[in-house]
Coordinates of N, CA, C and O in Angstrom, one line a residue:
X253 N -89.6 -27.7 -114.6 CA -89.3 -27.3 -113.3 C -87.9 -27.8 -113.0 O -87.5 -28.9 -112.6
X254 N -87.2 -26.9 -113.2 CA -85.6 -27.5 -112.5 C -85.6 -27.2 -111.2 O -85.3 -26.1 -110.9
X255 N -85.8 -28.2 -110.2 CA -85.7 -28.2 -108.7 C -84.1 -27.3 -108.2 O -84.1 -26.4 -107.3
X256 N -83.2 -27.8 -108.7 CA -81.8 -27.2 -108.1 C -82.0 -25.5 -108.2 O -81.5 -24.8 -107.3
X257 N -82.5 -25.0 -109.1 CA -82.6 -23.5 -109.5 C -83.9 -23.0 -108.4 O -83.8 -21.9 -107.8
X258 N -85.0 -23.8 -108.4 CA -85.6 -23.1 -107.6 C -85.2 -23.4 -106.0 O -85.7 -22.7 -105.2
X259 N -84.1 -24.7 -105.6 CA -84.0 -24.6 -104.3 C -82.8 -23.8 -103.8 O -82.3 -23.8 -102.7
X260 N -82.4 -23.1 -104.9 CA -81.3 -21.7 -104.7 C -81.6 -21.1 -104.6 O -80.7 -20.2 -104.3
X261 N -83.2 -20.7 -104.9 CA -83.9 -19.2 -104.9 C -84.2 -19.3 -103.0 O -84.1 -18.3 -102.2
X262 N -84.4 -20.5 -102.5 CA -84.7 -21.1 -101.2 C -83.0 -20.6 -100.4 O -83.0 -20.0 -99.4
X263 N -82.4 -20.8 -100.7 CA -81.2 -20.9 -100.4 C -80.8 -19.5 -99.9 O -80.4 -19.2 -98.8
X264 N -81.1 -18.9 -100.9 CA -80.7 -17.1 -100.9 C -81.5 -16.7 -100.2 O -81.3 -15.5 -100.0
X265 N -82.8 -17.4 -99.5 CA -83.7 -16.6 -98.3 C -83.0 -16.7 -97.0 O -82.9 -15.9 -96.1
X266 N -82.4 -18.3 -97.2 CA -81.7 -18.8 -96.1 C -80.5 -18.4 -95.5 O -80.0 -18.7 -94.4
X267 N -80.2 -17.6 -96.7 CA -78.9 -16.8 -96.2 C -78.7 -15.8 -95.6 O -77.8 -15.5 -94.9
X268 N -80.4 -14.8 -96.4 CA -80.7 -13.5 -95.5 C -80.7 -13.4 -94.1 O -80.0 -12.6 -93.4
X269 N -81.7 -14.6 -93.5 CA -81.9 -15.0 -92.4 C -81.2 -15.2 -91.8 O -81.5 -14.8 -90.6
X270 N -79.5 -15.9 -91.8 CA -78.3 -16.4 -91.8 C -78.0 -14.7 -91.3 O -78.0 -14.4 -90.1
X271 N -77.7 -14.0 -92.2 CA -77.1 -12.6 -91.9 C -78.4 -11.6 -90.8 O -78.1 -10.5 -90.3
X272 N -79.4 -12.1 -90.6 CA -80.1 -11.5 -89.9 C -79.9 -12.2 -88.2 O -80.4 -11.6 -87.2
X273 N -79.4 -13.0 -88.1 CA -78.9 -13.7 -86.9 C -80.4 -14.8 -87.1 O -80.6 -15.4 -86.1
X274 N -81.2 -15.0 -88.0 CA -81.8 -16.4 -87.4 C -81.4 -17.5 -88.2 O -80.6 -17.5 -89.2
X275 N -81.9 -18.7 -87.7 CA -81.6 -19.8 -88.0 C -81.6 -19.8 -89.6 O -82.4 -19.2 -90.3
X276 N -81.1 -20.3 -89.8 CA -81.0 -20.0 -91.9 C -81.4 -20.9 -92.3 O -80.7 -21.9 -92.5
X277 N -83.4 -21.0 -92.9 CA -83.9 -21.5 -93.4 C -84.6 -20.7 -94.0 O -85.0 -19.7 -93.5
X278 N -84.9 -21.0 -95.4 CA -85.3 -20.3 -96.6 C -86.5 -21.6 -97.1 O -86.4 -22.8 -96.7
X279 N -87.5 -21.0 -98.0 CA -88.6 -21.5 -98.4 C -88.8 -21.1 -99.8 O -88.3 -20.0 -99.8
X280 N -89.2 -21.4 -100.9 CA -89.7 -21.4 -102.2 C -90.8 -22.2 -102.7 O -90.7 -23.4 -102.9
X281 N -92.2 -21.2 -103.1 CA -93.2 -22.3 -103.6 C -93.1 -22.2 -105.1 O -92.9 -21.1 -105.6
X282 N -93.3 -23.1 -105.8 CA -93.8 -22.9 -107.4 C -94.8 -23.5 -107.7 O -95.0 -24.7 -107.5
X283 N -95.8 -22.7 -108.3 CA -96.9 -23.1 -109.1 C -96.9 -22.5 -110.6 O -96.2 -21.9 -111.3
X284 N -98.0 -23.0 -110.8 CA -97.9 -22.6 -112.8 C -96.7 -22.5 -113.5 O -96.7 -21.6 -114.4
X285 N -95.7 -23.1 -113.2 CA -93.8 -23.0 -114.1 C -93.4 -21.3 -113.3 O -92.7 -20.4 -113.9
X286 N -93.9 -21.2 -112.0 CA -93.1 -20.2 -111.5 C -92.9 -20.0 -110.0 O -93.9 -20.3 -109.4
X287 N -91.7 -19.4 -109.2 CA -92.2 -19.4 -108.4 C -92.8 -18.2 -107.8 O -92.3 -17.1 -107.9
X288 N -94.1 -18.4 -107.0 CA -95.3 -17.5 -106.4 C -94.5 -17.0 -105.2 O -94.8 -15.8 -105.1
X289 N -93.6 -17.6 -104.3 CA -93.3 -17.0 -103.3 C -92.3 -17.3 -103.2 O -91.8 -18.2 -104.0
X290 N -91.7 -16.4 -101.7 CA -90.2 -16.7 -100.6 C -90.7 -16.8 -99.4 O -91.9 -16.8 -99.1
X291 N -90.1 -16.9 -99.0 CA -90.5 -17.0 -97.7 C -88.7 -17.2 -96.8 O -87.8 -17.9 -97.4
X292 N -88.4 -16.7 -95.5 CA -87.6 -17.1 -94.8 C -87.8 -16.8 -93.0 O -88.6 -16.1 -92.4
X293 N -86.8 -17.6 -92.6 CA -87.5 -17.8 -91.0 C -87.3 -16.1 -90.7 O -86.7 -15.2 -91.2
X294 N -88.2 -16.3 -89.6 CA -88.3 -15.0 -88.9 C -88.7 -15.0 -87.6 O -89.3 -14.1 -87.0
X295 N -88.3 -16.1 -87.1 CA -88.6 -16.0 -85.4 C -88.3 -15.3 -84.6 O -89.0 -15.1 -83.6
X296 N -87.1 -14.6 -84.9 CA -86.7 -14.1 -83.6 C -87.2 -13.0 -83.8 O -88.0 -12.6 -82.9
X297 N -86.9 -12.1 -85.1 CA -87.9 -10.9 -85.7 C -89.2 -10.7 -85.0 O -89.5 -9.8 -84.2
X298 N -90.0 -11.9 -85.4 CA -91.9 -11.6 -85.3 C -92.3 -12.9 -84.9 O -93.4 -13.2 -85.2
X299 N -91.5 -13.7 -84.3 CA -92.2 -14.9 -83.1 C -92.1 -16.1 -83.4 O -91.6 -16.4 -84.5
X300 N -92.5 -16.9 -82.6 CA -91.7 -18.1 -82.8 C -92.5 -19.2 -84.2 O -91.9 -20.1 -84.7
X301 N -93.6 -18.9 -84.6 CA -94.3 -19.4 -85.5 C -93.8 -18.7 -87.1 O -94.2 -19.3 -88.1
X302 N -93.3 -17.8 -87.1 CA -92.7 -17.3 -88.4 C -91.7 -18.2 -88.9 O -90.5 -17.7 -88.9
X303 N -91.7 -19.2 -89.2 CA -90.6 -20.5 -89.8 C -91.2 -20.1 -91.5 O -92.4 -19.8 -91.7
X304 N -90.2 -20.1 -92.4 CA -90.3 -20.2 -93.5 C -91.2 -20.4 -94.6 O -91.6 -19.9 -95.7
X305 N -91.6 -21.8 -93.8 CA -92.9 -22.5 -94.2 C -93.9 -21.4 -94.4 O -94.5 -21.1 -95.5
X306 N -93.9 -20.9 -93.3 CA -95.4 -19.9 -93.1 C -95.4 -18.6 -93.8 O -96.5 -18.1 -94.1
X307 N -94.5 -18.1 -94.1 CA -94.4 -16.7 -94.7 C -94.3 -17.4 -95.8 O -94.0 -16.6 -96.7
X308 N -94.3 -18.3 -96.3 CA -94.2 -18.6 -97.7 C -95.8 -19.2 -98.2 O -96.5 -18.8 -99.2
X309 N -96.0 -19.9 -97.4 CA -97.1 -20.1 -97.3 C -98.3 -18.9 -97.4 O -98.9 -19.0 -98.5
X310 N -98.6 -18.0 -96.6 CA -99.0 -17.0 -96.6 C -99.2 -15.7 -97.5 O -100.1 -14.9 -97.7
X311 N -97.6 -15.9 -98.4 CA -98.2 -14.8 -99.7 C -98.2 -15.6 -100.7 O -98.4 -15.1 -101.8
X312 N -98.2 -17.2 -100.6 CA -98.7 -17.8 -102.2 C -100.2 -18.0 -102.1 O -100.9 -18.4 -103.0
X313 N -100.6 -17.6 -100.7 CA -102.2 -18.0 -100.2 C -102.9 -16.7 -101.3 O -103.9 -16.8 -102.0
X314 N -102.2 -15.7 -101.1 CA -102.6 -14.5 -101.9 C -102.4 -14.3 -103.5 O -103.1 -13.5 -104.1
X315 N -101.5 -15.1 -104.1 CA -101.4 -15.0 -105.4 C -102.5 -16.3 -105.5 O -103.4 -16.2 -106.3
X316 N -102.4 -17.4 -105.0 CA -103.8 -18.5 -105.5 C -104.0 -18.9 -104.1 O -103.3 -19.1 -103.2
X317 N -105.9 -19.2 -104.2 CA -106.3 -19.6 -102.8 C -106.5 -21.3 -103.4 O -107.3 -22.0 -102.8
X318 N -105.9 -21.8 -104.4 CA -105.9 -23.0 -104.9 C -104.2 -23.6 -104.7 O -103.5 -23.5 -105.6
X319 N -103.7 -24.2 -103.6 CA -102.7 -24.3 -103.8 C -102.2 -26.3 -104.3 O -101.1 -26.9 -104.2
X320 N -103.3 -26.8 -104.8 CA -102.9 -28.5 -104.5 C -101.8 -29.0 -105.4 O -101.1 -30.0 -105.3
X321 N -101.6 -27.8 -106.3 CA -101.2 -28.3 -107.5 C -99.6 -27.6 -107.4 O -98.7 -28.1 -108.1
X322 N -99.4 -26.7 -106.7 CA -98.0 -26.2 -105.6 C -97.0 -27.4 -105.2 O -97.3 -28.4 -104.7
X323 N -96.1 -27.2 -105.4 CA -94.7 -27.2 -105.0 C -93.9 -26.7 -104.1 O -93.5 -25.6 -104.3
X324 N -93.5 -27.3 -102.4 CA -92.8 -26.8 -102.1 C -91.8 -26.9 -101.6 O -91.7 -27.9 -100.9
X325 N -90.3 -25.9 -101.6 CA -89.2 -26.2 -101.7 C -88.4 -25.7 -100.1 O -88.7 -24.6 -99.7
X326 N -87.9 -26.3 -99.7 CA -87.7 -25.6 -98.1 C -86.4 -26.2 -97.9 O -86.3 -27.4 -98.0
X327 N -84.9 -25.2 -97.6 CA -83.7 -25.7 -97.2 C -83.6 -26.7 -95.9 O -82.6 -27.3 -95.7
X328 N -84.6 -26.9 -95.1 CA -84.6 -28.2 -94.4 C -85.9 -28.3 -94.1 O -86.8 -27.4 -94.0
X329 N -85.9 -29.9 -93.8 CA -87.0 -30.4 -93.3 C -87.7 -29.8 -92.6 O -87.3 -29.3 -91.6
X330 N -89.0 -29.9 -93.1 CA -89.9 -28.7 -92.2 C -90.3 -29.6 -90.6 O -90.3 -30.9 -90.5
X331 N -90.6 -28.5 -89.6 CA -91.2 -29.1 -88.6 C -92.7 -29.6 -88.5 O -93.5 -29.6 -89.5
X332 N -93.0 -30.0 -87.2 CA -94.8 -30.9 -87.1 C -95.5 -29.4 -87.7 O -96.3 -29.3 -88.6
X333 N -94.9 -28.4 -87.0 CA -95.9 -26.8 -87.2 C -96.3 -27.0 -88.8 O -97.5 -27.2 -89.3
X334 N -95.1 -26.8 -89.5 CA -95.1 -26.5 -90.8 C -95.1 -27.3 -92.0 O -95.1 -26.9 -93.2
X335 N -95.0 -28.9 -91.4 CA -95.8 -29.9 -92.0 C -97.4 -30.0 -91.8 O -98.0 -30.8 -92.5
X336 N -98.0 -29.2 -90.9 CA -99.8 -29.4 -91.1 C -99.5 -28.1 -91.8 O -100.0 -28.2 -93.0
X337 N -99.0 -27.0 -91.5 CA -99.4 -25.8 -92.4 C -99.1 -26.2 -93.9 O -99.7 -25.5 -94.7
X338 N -98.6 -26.9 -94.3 CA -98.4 -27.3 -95.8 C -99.5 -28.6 -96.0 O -99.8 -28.8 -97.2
X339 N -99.8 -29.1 -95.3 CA -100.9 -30.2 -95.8 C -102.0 -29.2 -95.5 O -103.0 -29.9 -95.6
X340 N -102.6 -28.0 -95.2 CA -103.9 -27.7 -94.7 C -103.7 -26.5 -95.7 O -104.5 -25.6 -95.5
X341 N -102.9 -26.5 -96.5 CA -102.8 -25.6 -97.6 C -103.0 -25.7 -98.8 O -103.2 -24.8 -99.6
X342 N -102.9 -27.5 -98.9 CA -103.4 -28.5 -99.7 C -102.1 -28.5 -100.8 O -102.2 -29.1 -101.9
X343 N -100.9 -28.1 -100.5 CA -99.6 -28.6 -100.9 C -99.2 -30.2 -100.7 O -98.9 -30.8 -99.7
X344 N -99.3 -30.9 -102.0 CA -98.8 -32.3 -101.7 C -97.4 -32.7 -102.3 O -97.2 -33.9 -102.7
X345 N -96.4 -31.8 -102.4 CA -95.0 -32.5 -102.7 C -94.4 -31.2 -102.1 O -94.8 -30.1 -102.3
X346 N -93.3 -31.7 -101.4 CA -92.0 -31.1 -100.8 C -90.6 -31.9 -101.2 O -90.2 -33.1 -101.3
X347 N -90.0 -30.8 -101.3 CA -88.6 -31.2 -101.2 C -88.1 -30.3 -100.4 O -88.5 -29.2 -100.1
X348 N -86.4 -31.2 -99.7 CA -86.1 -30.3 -99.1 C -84.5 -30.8 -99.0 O -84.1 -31.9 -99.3
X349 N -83.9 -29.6 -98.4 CA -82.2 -29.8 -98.7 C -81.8 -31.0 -97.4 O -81.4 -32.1 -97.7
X350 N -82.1 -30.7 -96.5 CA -81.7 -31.7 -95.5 C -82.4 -32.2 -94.1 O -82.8 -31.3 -93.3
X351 N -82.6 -33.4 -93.8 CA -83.3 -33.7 -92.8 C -83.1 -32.7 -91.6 O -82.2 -31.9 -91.4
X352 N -83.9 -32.9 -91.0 CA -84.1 -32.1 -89.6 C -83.9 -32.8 -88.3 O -84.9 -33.0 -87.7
X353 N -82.7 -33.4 -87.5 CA -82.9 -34.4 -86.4 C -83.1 -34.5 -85.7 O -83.2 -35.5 -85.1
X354 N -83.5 -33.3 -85.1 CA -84.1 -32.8 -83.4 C -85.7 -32.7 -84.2 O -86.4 -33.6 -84.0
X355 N -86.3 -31.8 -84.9 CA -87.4 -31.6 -85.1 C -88.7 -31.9 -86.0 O -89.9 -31.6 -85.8
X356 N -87.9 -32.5 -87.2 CA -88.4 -32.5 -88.6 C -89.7 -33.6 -88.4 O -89.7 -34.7 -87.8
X357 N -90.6 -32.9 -89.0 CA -91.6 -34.2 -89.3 C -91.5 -35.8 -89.5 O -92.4 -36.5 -89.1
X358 N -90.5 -36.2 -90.1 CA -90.6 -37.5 -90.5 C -90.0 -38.2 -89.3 O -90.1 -39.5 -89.1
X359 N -89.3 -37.3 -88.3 CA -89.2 -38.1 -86.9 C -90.6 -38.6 -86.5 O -90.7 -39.9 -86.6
X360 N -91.6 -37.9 -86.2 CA -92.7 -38.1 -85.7 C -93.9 -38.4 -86.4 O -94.8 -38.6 -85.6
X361 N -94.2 -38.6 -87.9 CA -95.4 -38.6 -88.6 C -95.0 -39.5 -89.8 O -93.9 -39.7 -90.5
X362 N -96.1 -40.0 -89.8 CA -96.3 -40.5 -91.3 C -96.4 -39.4 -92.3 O -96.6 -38.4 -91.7
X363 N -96.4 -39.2 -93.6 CA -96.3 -38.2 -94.3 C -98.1 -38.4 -95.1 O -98.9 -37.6 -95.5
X364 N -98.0 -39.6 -95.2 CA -99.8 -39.8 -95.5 C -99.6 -39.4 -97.2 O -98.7 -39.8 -98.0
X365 N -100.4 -38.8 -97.4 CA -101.0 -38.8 -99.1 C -99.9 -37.2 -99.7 O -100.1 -36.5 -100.6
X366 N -98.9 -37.0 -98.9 CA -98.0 -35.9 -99.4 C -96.4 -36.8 -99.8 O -95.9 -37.6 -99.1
X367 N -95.9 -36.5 -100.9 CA -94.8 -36.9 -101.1 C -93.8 -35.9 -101.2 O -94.0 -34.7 -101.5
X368 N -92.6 -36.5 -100.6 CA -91.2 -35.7 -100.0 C -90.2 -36.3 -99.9 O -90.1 -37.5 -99.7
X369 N -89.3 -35.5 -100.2 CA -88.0 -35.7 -101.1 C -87.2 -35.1 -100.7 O -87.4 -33.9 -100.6
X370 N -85.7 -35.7 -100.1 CA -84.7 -34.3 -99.8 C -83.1 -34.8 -100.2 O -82.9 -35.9 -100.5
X371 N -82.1 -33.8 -100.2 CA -81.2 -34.0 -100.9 C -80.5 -33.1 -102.1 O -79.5 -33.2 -102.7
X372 N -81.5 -32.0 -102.1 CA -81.5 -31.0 -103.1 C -80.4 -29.9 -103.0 O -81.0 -28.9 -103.2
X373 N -79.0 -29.6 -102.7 CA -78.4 -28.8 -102.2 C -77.8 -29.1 -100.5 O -77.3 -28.3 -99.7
X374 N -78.2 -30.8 -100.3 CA -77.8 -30.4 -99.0 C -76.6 -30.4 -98.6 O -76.7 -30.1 -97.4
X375 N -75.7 -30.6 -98.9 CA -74.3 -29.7 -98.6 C -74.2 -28.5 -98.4 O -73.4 -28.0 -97.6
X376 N -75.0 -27.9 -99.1 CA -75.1 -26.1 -98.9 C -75.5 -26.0 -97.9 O -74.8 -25.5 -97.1
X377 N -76.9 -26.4 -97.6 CA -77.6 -26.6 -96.6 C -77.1 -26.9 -95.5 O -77.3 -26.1 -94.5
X378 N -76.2 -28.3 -95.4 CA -75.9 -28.1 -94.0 C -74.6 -27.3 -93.4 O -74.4 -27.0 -92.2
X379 N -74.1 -27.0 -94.3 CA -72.8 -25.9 -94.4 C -73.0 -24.4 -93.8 O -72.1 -23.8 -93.1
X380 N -74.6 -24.0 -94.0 CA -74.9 -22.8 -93.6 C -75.7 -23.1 -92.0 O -75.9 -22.3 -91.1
X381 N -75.8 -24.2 -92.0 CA -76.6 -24.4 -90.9 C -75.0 -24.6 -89.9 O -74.7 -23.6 -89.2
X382 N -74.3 -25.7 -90.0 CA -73.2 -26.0 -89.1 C -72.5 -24.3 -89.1 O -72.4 -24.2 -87.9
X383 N -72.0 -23.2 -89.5 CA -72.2 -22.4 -89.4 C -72.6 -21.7 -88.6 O -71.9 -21.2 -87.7
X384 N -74.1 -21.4 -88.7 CA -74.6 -20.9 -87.9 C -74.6 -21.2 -86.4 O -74.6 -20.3 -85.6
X385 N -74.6 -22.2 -86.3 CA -74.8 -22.7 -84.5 C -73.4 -22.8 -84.4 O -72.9 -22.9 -83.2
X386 N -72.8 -22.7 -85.2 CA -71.1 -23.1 -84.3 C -70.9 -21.5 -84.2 O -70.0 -21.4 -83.5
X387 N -71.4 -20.3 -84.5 CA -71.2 -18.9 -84.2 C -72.1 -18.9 -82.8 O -71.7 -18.2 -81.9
X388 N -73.4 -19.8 -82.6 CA -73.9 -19.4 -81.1 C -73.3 -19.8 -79.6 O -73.6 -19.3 -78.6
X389 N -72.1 -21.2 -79.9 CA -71.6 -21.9 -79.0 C -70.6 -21.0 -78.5 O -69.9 -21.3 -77.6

């Protein structure tokens, strides 16, 4: 599993989103040496619970309803939403490009029996993010 390759596949969702006017966060799961899904935000699209996490979540639910043994890769720290949707999906390792400082789970939670990791691209990461909000101000 080369983490950098699959958190570029994450990256390129994040960019869609980026060009679609939402917040530019992109998602990648890998199971079995591949990855099963994408996923990217879609809030403003189809509501405020469509964060990355979940559409990614959602069609790896469909290629395996076994996910413990999953990988997942997310251009920023996921939020409290999308930190239970990844433990209740039975996903136990995350990585991710860059902390989250207003929202991200590890503000608020213990991470418990899931291990998480970030740092993967986050230069890119916060590059597309500072970007983005400096086009909404």
């Amino acid at each position: 599993m080369n983490k950098k390759v699959i958190m570029q596949k994450a990256m390129e969702q994040a960019k869609i989103s980026f060009g679609k006017d939402e917040i530019p966060v992109g998602c990648a799961i890998w199971l079995d040496n591949e990855i099963i899904s994408l996923g990217r935000n879609k809030s403003i699209e189809l509501g405020p619970t469509r964060h990355a996490e979940i559409e990614a979540i959602e069609k790896a639910y469909k290629v395996s309803k076994n996910l413990r043994d999953a990988v997942i890769f997310v251009t920023m720290e996921p939020c409290i939403m999308c930190f239970y949707a990844i433990k209740k999906s039975g996903i136990k390792n995350i990585y991710f490009s860059t902390y989250n400082d207003k929202e991200g789970f590890s503000n608020y939670l213990d991470s418990g029996d899931i291990f998480y990791q970030s740092g993967i691209l986050e230069e890119e990461s916060k590059e597309l993010l500072k970007r983005f909000f400096e086009g909404k101000r």
